Amino acid sequence: MSTLTFHWFLPTNGGDGRHVVGGGHGVGAGPAGRPPSVSYLGQVARAAEDLGFEAALTPTGAWCDDAWLSTAMLSQVSQRLKFLVAFRPGLTSPFLAAQMAGTFQNLTGGRLLLNVVTGGESTEQRMYGDFEDKDARYARCDEFLTVVRALWRGETVDFAGDHLRVEAARLGQVPDPVPDVYFGGSSAAAGDVAARHADVYLTWGEAPDAVREKLAWIRKLAADAPERRGREIRFGIRMHVINRDTSAEAWAEADRLLAGIDPEAVARVQAGLRRSESEGQRRMLDLHGGDPTHLEIHPNVWAGIGLVRGGAGTALVGSHEEVADRIEEYAALGIDEFVLSGYPHLESAYWFGEGVLPILAARGRWEHPAPVGPHRSAVPFAVAGAAR
């Protein structure tokens, strides 16, 4: 029985707050009470690393702060936490991206992971000056990762593809270690690229049966891809989490978040998201169809976040024990890594880190990546009240 890895999220996509911050996939970010400052994001990062999260996903897009710059700054106010940096491969040359990754990795002591986001919205890509269609973006991404991986192997690269070309490209310093590549996508083109290049295939949270089918699809593609060179593919899932001491308290919090969502905002955001070119986004919309009365798609799996937020739209909701049970249910399908978030991200990190992770540790499913030794006070103190 393998141990599981948990990552948190840095809310650079419009900030953070006590209500759902909407936006994404071509829809502008909604208002938030806590701006994505170094001061606040530094608190989130330090809390995540203290609690035992391995890394923090940092999103990319027109309505996000730049992930490379944000995480480079936050690496200086944290110590161990890695950064799962999302980036668009079509907006940077492959040599420069390989060089940037090597610089980040070498200057932070190996704290970089990469989330490759091909880009599912043509209107947003055009803001960056990218006028390729979706199929061309995936073909270009395939070429991009082919070049980058060759550079990371220390090779001198001559490559002439349909979209990219480099001559005598060679890195002066290869990243050590080479950062893992995370990749998601539900379309046929996305599956092919993931099978060839991804170290970790990421899926958004759906009911276990749907996740099982998706993982089987990627496993088959990866088994047939000679480019993997013997590398095994791992699987991760991206979800939100609402866990409390009791199930009733957790669902009361979900109800509070739902009550804070304006029905007019739901209609507006849903209309915008229906224009998305992303197959994964279509699957998220199909979970609820914009209907706020049918949101629990599986026990303890709630689709309410997706009413106003593009991208990952489901949350694990329940007591600490129930959420731990659901995590083990997904782990049984082959999910090794969980990329989680909550509103607000600072407090939610503590709810999960102090509520669920100890349960999983007791079950042998998780170990703190940097355990702190026992601290003994000159005057002994203990927790007052019931210890859960």
CSV table of C-alpha atoms in Angstrom, one decimal:
chain,number,residue,atom,x,y,z
A,1,MET,CA,0.0,0.0,0.0
A,2,SER,CA,1.7,3.1,-1.3
A,3,THR,CA,1.9,6.5,0.5
A,4,LEU,CA,0.0,9.4,-1.1
A,5,THR,CA,1.3,12.9,-2.0
A,6,PHE,CA,-0.7,16.0,-1.3
A,7,HIS,CA,-0.3,19.4,-2.9
A,8,TRP,CA,-2.0,22.7,-2.1
A,9,PHE,CA,-2.9,25.8,-4.2
A,10,LEU,CA,-1.7,29.4,-4.4
A,11,PRO,CA,-4.7,31.7,-5.2
A,12,THR,CA,-3.0,34.0,-7.7
A,13,ASN,CA,-6.2,33.8,-9.9
A,14,GLY,CA,-8.1,36.8,-8.5
A,15,GLY,CA,-7.1,36.3,-4.8
A,16,ASP,CA,-8.7,34.5,-1.9
A,17,GLY,CA,-11.6,35.0,0.4
A,18,ARG,CA,-14.4,33.4,2.5
A,19,HIS,CA,-16.5,32.9,-0.5
A,20,VAL,CA,-15.9,31.1,-3.9
A,21,VAL,CA,-13.7,33.2,-6.1
A,22,GLY,CA,-15.0,32.6,-9.6
A,23,GLY,CA,-13.5,33.0,-13.1
A,24,GLY,CA,-11.2,31.0,-15.3
A,25,HIS,CA,-11.5,29.4,-18.8
A,26,GLY,CA,-12.3,32.7,-20.5
A,27,VAL,CA,-14.4,34.1,-17.6
A,28,GLY,CA,-13.0,37.0,-15.7
A,29,ALA,CA,-12.2,36.5,-12.0
A,30,GLY,CA,-14.8,37.5,-9.4
A,31,PRO,CA,-14.1,39.7,-6.4
A,32,ALA,CA,-12.0,38.5,-3.5
A,33,GLY,CA,-11.3,39.8,0.0
A,34,ARG,CA,-7.6,38.9,0.1
A,35,PRO,CA,-5.4,40.1,-2.8
A,36,PRO,CA,-2.6,37.8,-4.0
A,37,SER,CA,0.2,39.7,-2.2
A,38,VAL,CA,3.6,38.2,-1.3
A,39,SER,CA,2.6,38.7,2.3
A,40,TYR,CA,-0.6,36.7,2.1
A,41,LEU,CA,0.5,34.1,-0.4
A,42,GLY,CA,3.6,33.7,1.8
A,43,GLN,CA,1.4,32.8,4.7
A,44,VAL,CA,-0.4,30.2,2.5
A,45,ALA,CA,2.9,28.7,1.3
A,46,ARG,CA,4.4,28.5,4.8
A,47,ALA,CA,1.3,26.9,6.2
A,48,ALA,CA,1.3,24.3,3.4
A,49,GLU,CA,4.9,23.3,4.0
A,50,ASP,CA,4.5,23.2,7.7
A,51,LEU,CA,1.4,21.0,7.4
A,52,GLY,CA,3.1,18.5,5.1
A,53,PHE,CA,2.0,19.4,1.6
A,54,GLU,CA,4.6,18.6,-1.0
A,55,ALA,CA,4.0,21.5,-3.5
A,56,ALA,CA,1.6,24.3,-4.3
A,57,LEU,CA,0.0,24.6,-7.7
A,58,THR,CA,0.2,28.1,-9.1
A,59,PRO,CA,-2.2,28.7,-12.0
A,60,THR,CA,-1.7,30.4,-15.4
A,61,GLY,CA,-3.9,32.6,-17.5
A,62,ALA,CA,-4.9,36.1,-18.5
A,63,TRP,CA,-6.6,36.6,-15.1
A,64,CYS,CA,-3.8,35.3,-13.0
A,65,ASP,CA,-0.6,36.8,-11.8
A,66,ASP,CA,2.3,35.3,-13.6
A,67,ALA,CA,3.2,31.9,-12.1
A,68,TRP,CA,6.9,32.0,-12.7
A,69,LEU,CA,7.4,35.4,-11.1
A,70,SER,CA,5.0,34.7,-8.2
A,71,THR,CA,6.6,31.5,-7.2
A,72,ALA,CA,10.2,32.8,-7.7
A,73,MET,CA,9.3,35.4,-5.1
A,74,LEU,CA,7.5,33.0,-2.8
A,75,SER,CA,10.4,30.6,-2.9
A,76,GLN,CA,12.4,33.2,-0.9
A,77,VAL,CA,9.8,33.3,2.0
A,78,SER,CA,9.5,29.5,2.3
A,79,GLN,CA,12.0,26.7,2.8
A,80,ARG,CA,10.9,23.3,1.6
A,81,LEU,CA,7.7,23.7,-0.4
A,82,LYS,CA,7.9,22.9,-4.1
A,83,PHE,CA,6.0,25.0,-6.7
A,84,LEU,CA,3.9,23.3,-9.3
A,85,VAL,CA,4.2,26.1,-11.9
A,86,ALA,CA,1.5,26.2,-14.6
A,87,PHE,CA,2.7,27.6,-17.9
A,88,ARG,CA,1.6,27.8,-21.6
A,89,PRO,CA,4.1,26.1,-23.9
A,90,GLY,CA,3.2,28.1,-26.9
A,91,LEU,CA,4.0,31.4,-25.4
A,92,THR,CA,7.7,30.8,-24.7
A,93,SER,CA,10.4,29.2,-26.9
A,94,PRO,CA,11.3,25.6,-25.8
A,95,PHE,CA,14.9,26.6,-25.2
A,96,LEU,CA,14.0,29.5,-23.0
A,97,ALA,CA,11.5,27.5,-21.1
A,98,ALA,CA,14.0,24.7,-20.5
A,99,GLN,CA,16.5,27.3,-19.4
A,100,MET,CA,14.0,29.0,-17.1
A,101,ALA,CA,13.2,25.7,-15.5
A,102,GLY,CA,16.8,24.9,-15.0
A,103,THR,CA,17.5,28.3,-13.4
A,104,PHE,CA,14.5,27.9,-11.1
A,105,GLN,CA,15.4,24.4,-10.1
A,106,ASN,CA,19.1,25.2,-9.5
A,107,LEU,CA,18.5,28.4,-7.5
A,108,THR,CA,15.8,26.9,-5.3
A,109,GLY,CA,17.5,23.6,-4.6
A,110,GLY,CA,15.1,21.5,-6.7
A,111,ARG,CA,11.8,23.0,-5.8
A,112,LEU,CA,10.2,23.1,-9.2
A,113,LEU,CA,7.4,21.0,-10.7
A,114,LEU,CA,5.8,21.9,-14.1
A,115,ASN,CA,2.1,21.9,-15.0
A,116,VAL,CA,1.9,22.1,-18.8
A,117,VAL,CA,-1.3,23.9,-19.9
A,118,THR,CA,-1.8,23.8,-23.6
A,119,GLY,CA,-4.6,26.4,-23.5
A,120,GLY,CA,-8.2,25.5,-24.2
A,121,GLU,CA,-9.6,28.9,-25.0
A,122,SER,CA,-8.7,30.5,-28.4
A,123,THR,CA,-10.0,33.9,-27.3
A,124,GLU,CA,-7.6,33.9,-24.3
A,125,GLN,CA,-4.7,32.6,-26.4
A,126,ARG,CA,-5.1,35.5,-28.8
A,127,MET,CA,-4.6,38.0,-26.0
A,128,TYR,CA,-1.1,36.5,-25.8
A,129,GLY,CA,-0.7,36.8,-29.6
A,130,ASP,CA,-1.3,33.1,-30.2
A,131,PHE,CA,-3.7,32.5,-33.1
A,132,GLU,CA,-3.3,28.7,-33.5
A,133,ASP,CA,-6.4,26.6,-33.2
A,134,LYS,CA,-6.8,23.9,-30.5
A,135,ASP,CA,-5.5,21.0,-32.5
A,136,ALA,CA,-2.4,23.0,-33.6
A,137,ARG,CA,-1.8,24.0,-30.0
A,138,TYR,CA,-1.6,20.4,-29.0
A,139,ALA,CA,0.7,19.5,-32.0
A,140,ARG,CA,2.9,22.4,-31.0
A,141,CYS,CA,2.9,21.3,-27.4
A,142,ASP,CA,4.1,17.8,-28.5
A,143,GLU,CA,7.0,19.4,-30.4
A,144,PHE,CA,7.8,21.7,-27.5
A,145,LEU,CA,8.0,18.9,-24.9
A,146,THR,CA,10.1,16.8,-27.3
A,147,VAL,CA,12.7,19.6,-27.5
A,148,VAL,CA,12.6,20.4,-23.8
A,149,ARG,CA,13.1,16.9,-22.7
A,150,ALA,CA,16.0,16.4,-25.1
A,151,LEU,CA,17.6,19.6,-23.7
A,152,TRP,CA,17.1,18.4,-20.1
A,153,ARG,CA,18.9,15.2,-21.1
A,154,GLY,CA,21.9,17.3,-21.9
A,155,GLU,CA,21.6,16.7,-25.7
A,156,THR,CA,22.5,19.2,-28.5
A,157,VAL,CA,19.2,19.6,-30.3
A,158,ASP,CA,18.5,20.2,-33.9
A,159,PHE,CA,14.7,20.1,-34.5
A,160,ALA,CA,12.5,21.2,-37.4
A,161,GLY,CA,8.8,20.5,-36.8
A,162,ASP,CA,5.6,21.9,-38.2
A,163,HIS,CA,5.4,24.6,-35.5
A,164,LEU,CA,8.9,24.9,-33.8
A,165,ARG,CA,12.5,24.9,-34.9
A,166,VAL,CA,15.8,25.1,-33.1
A,167,GLU,CA,19.4,24.6,-34.2
A,168,ALA,CA,22.3,23.5,-32.2
A,169,ALA,CA,20.4,24.1,-28.9
A,170,ARG,CA,22.2,23.0,-25.8
A,171,LEU,CA,21.7,24.1,-22.2
A,172,GLY,CA,24.7,25.4,-20.3
A,173,GLN,CA,23.3,23.9,-17.1
A,174,VAL,CA,20.9,21.0,-17.0
A,175,PRO,CA,18.3,21.2,-14.2
A,176,ASP,CA,19.1,18.9,-11.3
A,177,PRO,CA,16.9,17.1,-10.6
A,178,VAL,CA,14.9,17.3,-13.8
A,179,PRO,CA,11.4,18.7,-12.8
A,180,ASP,CA,8.4,16.3,-13.2
A,181,VAL,CA,5.9,17.3,-15.9
A,182,TYR,CA,2.3,17.4,-14.9
A,183,PHE,CA,-0.3,17.4,-17.8
A,184,GLY,CA,-4.1,17.3,-18.0
A,185,GLY,CA,-6.7,17.2,-20.7
A,186,SER,CA,-9.7,15.1,-21.7
A,187,SER,CA,-9.6,15.4,-25.5
A,188,ALA,CA,-8.1,12.8,-27.8
A,189,ALA,CA,-5.2,15.2,-28.6
A,190,ALA,CA,-4.5,15.9,-24.9
A,191,GLY,CA,-4.4,12.1,-24.2
A,192,ASP,CA,-1.9,11.5,-26.9
A,193,VAL,CA,0.5,14.3,-25.7
A,194,ALA,CA,0.1,13.2,-22.0
A,195,ALA,CA,0.9,9.6,-22.9
A,196,ARG,CA,4.1,10.6,-24.6
A,197,HIS,CA,5.4,13.2,-22.2
A,198,ALA,CA,3.7,13.4,-18.8
A,199,ASP,CA,5.2,12.1,-15.6
A,200,VAL,CA,1.9,12.8,-13.8
A,201,TYR,CA,-1.5,12.9,-15.6
A,202,LEU,CA,-3.8,15.2,-13.8
A,203,THR,CA,-7.6,15.0,-14.0
A,204,TRP,CA,-10.3,17.2,-12.5
A,205,GLY,CA,-12.5,15.5,-9.9
A,206,GLU,CA,-15.4,13.5,-11.2
A,207,ALA,CA,-17.3,10.5,-9.8
A,208,PRO,CA,-14.9,7.5,-9.3
A,209,ASP,CA,-16.4,5.5,-12.2
A,210,ALA,CA,-15.6,8.4,-14.6
A,211,VAL,CA,-12.1,8.7,-13.2
A,212,ARG,CA,-11.5,5.0,-13.5
A,213,GLU,CA,-12.4,5.2,-17.2
A,214,LYS,CA,-10.1,8.1,-17.8
A,215,LEU,CA,-7.2,6.5,-16.1
A,216,ALA,CA,-7.6,3.3,-18.1
A,217,TRP,CA,-7.6,5.4,-21.3
A,218,ILE,CA,-4.3,7.1,-20.4
A,219,ARG,CA,-2.7,3.9,-19.2
A,220,LYS,CA,-3.5,2.3,-22.6
A,221,LEU,CA,-2.1,5.3,-24.5
A,222,ALA,CA,1.0,5.4,-22.3
A,223,ALA,CA,1.7,1.7,-22.8
A,224,ASP,CA,1.6,2.1,-26.5
A,225,ALA,CA,3.9,5.2,-26.6
A,226,PRO,CA,7.5,4.4,-27.3
A,227,GLU,CA,8.6,8.0,-26.3
A,228,ARG,CA,8.1,7.0,-22.6
A,229,ARG,CA,11.4,5.2,-22.6
A,230,GLY,CA,10.4,3.0,-19.7
A,231,ARG,CA,9.1,5.9,-17.6
A,232,GLU,CA,5.9,4.9,-15.7
A,233,ILE,CA,3.0,7.4,-15.6
A,234,ARG,CA,1.5,8.5,-12.3
A,235,PHE,CA,-1.9,10.0,-11.7
A,236,GLY,CA,-3.2,13.0,-9.8
A,237,ILE,CA,-6.5,14.6,-9.2
A,238,ARG,CA,-7.4,18.3,-8.7
A,239,MET,CA,-10.2,19.0,-6.3
A,240,HIS,CA,-11.3,21.4,-3.6
A,241,VAL,CA,-12.0,20.3,0.0
A,242,ILE,CA,-14.4,21.2,2.8
A,243,ASN,CA,-13.7,19.1,5.9
A,244,ARG,CA,-14.8,19.7,9.4
A,245,ASP,CA,-15.1,17.8,12.7
A,246,THR,CA,-18.5,16.5,11.7
A,247,SER,CA,-20.3,15.8,8.4
A,248,ALA,CA,-23.0,18.3,9.4
A,249,GLU,CA,-20.5,21.1,9.9
A,250,ALA,CA,-18.9,20.4,6.6
A,251,TRP,CA,-22.2,20.5,4.7
A,252,ALA,CA,-23.2,23.6,6.5
A,253,GLU,CA,-20.1,25.2,5.2
A,254,ALA,CA,-20.9,24.0,1.7
A,255,ASP,CA,-24.4,25.5,2.1
A,256,ARG,CA,-22.9,28.8,3.2
A,257,LEU,CA,-20.6,29.0,0.2
A,258,LEU,CA,-23.6,28.2,-2.1
A,259,ALA,CA,-25.8,30.8,-0.4
A,260,GLY,CA,-23.1,33.4,-1.2
A,261,ILE,CA,-23.2,32.7,-4.9
A,262,ASP,CA,-25.4,35.1,-6.8
A,263,PRO,CA,-27.9,33.3,-9.2
A,264,GLU,CA,-27.2,35.9,-11.8
A,265,ALA,CA,-23.5,35.2,-11.6
A,266,VAL,CA,-24.2,31.5,-12.0
A,267,ALA,CA,-26.2,32.2,-15.2
A,268,ARG,CA,-23.5,34.6,-16.6
A,269,VAL,CA,-20.6,32.3,-15.8
A,270,GLN,CA,-22.3,29.2,-17.0
A,271,ALA,CA,-23.0,30.9,-20.3
A,272,GLY,CA,-19.4,31.9,-20.6
A,273,LEU,CA,-18.1,28.4,-19.8
A,274,ARG,CA,-20.3,26.8,-22.3
A,275,ARG,CA,-18.3,28.6,-25.0
A,276,SER,CA,-15.2,26.9,-23.8
A,277,GLU,CA,-13.2,24.7,-26.2
A,278,SER,CA,-12.0,22.5,-23.3
A,279,GLU,CA,-13.4,19.0,-23.2
A,280,GLY,CA,-12.6,18.9,-19.5
A,281,GLN,CA,-14.6,22.0,-18.9
A,282,ARG,CA,-17.5,20.5,-20.7
A,283,ARG,CA,-17.3,17.5,-18.4
A,284,MET,CA,-17.4,19.8,-15.4
A,285,LEU,CA,-20.5,21.5,-16.7
A,286,ASP,CA,-22.2,18.2,-17.3
A,287,LEU,CA,-21.9,17.3,-13.6
A,288,HIS,CA,-24.5,19.8,-12.6
A,289,GLY,CA,-25.9,21.5,-15.7
A,290,GLY,CA,-26.1,24.8,-13.8
A,291,ASP,CA,-28.7,23.3,-11.4
A,292,PRO,CA,-27.8,24.2,-7.8
A,293,THR,CA,-30.2,21.6,-6.4
A,294,HIS,CA,-28.3,18.5,-7.7
A,295,LEU,CA,-24.7,19.0,-6.7
A,296,GLU,CA,-23.7,15.9,-4.8
A,297,ILE,CA,-22.5,13.7,-7.7
A,298,HIS,CA,-21.1,10.9,-5.5
A,299,PRO,CA,-21.1,10.6,-1.7
A,300,ASN,CA,-19.0,13.5,-0.3
A,301,VAL,CA,-18.3,14.8,-3.8
A,302,TRP,CA,-19.9,18.2,-4.4
A,303,ALA,CA,-20.0,20.1,-7.7
A,304,GLY,CA,-21.0,23.5,-6.3
A,305,ILE,CA,-17.7,25.2,-6.9
A,306,GLY,CA,-18.1,24.7,-10.6
A,307,LEU,CA,-21.2,26.9,-10.7
A,308,VAL,CA,-19.0,30.0,-10.9
A,309,ARG,CA,-15.5,28.8,-11.2
A,310,GLY,CA,-13.9,27.5,-14.4
A,311,GLY,CA,-11.6,24.5,-14.3
A,312,ALA,CA,-11.7,22.2,-11.3
A,313,GLY,CA,-15.3,22.5,-10.0
A,314,THR,CA,-15.7,19.7,-7.4
A,315,ALA,CA,-15.0,19.5,-3.7
A,316,LEU,CA,-14.7,16.7,-1.2
A,317,VAL,CA,-17.2,17.5,1.6
A,318,GLY,CA,-17.6,15.7,4.9
A,319,SER,CA,-16.0,14.9,8.2
A,320,HIS,CA,-12.3,14.4,8.4
A,321,GLU,CA,-12.9,10.6,8.4
A,322,GLU,CA,-15.3,10.8,5.4
A,323,VAL,CA,-12.9,12.8,3.4
A,324,ALA,CA,-10.1,10.4,4.2
A,325,ASP,CA,-12.3,7.6,3.1
A,326,ARG,CA,-13.1,9.3,-0.2
A,327,ILE,CA,-9.4,9.9,-0.8
A,328,GLU,CA,-8.7,6.2,-0.3
A,329,GLU,CA,-11.5,5.4,-2.7
A,330,TYR,CA,-9.8,7.5,-5.4
A,331,ALA,CA,-6.4,6.1,-4.4
A,332,ALA,CA,-7.7,2.6,-5.1
A,333,LEU,CA,-8.3,3.7,-8.7
A,334,GLY,CA,-4.6,4.6,-9.0
A,335,ILE,CA,-4.5,8.2,-7.9
A,336,ASP,CA,-1.2,8.9,-6.2
A,337,GLU,CA,-1.3,12.7,-5.9
A,338,PHE,CA,-4.0,15.0,-4.7
A,339,VAL,CA,-3.9,18.7,-5.6
A,340,LEU,CA,-6.3,20.4,-3.2
A,341,SER,CA,-7.6,23.9,-2.3
A,342,GLY,CA,-10.3,25.5,-0.2
A,343,TYR,CA,-11.9,28.9,0.7
A,344,PRO,CA,-10.1,30.6,2.3
A,345,HIS,CA,-6.9,28.8,1.4
A,346,LEU,CA,-5.0,29.6,4.6
A,347,GLU,CA,-7.6,28.3,7.0
A,348,SER,CA,-8.6,25.4,4.7
A,349,ALA,CA,-5.0,24.2,4.6
A,350,TYR,CA,-5.1,23.9,8.4
A,351,TRP,CA,-8.5,22.2,8.4
A,352,PHE,CA,-7.2,19.5,6.0
A,353,GLY,CA,-3.6,19.4,7.4
A,354,GLU,CA,-4.8,19.0,11.0
A,355,GLY,CA,-8.0,17.0,10.3
A,356,VAL,CA,-7.4,14.6,7.4
A,357,LEU,CA,-3.7,14.1,7.1
A,358,PRO,CA,-3.3,12.6,10.6
A,359,ILE,CA,-6.0,10.1,9.8
A,360,LEU,CA,-4.2,9.1,6.6
A,361,ALA,CA,-0.9,8.9,8.5
A,362,ALA,CA,-2.5,6.5,11.1
A,363,ARG,CA,-3.7,4.4,8.2
A,364,GLY,CA,-0.3,4.2,6.7
A,365,ARG,CA,-1.3,6.2,3.6
A,366,TRP,CA,0.7,9.4,4.2
A,367,GLU,CA,4.0,10.6,5.8
A,368,HIS,CA,5.1,14.2,6.4
A,369,PRO,CA,7.9,14.9,3.9
A,370,ALA,CA,9.8,16.9,6.5
A,371,PRO,CA,8.7,15.7,10.0
A,372,VAL,CA,9.5,17.9,12.9
A,373,GLY,CA,11.0,16.2,16.0
A,374,PRO,CA,9.2,16.1,19.4
A,375,HIS,CA,9.3,19.4,21.2
A,376,ARG,CA,9.5,19.3,25.0
A,377,SER,CA,8.6,22.4,27.0
A,378,ALA,CA,10.1,23.1,30.4
A,379,VAL,CA,6.5,23.3,31.7
A,380,PRO,CA,4.4,20.5,30.3
A,381,PHE,CA,1.1,21.5,28.6
A,382,ALA,CA,-1.5,19.4,26.9
A,383,VAL,CA,-4.5,20.1,24.7
A,384,ALA,CA,-7.5,21.2,26.8
A,385,GLY,CA,-10.7,19.5,25.7
A,386,ALA,CA,-11.5,16.5,23.6
A,387,ALA,CA,-8.6,15.4,21.3
A,388,ARG,CA,-9.9,14.1,18.0
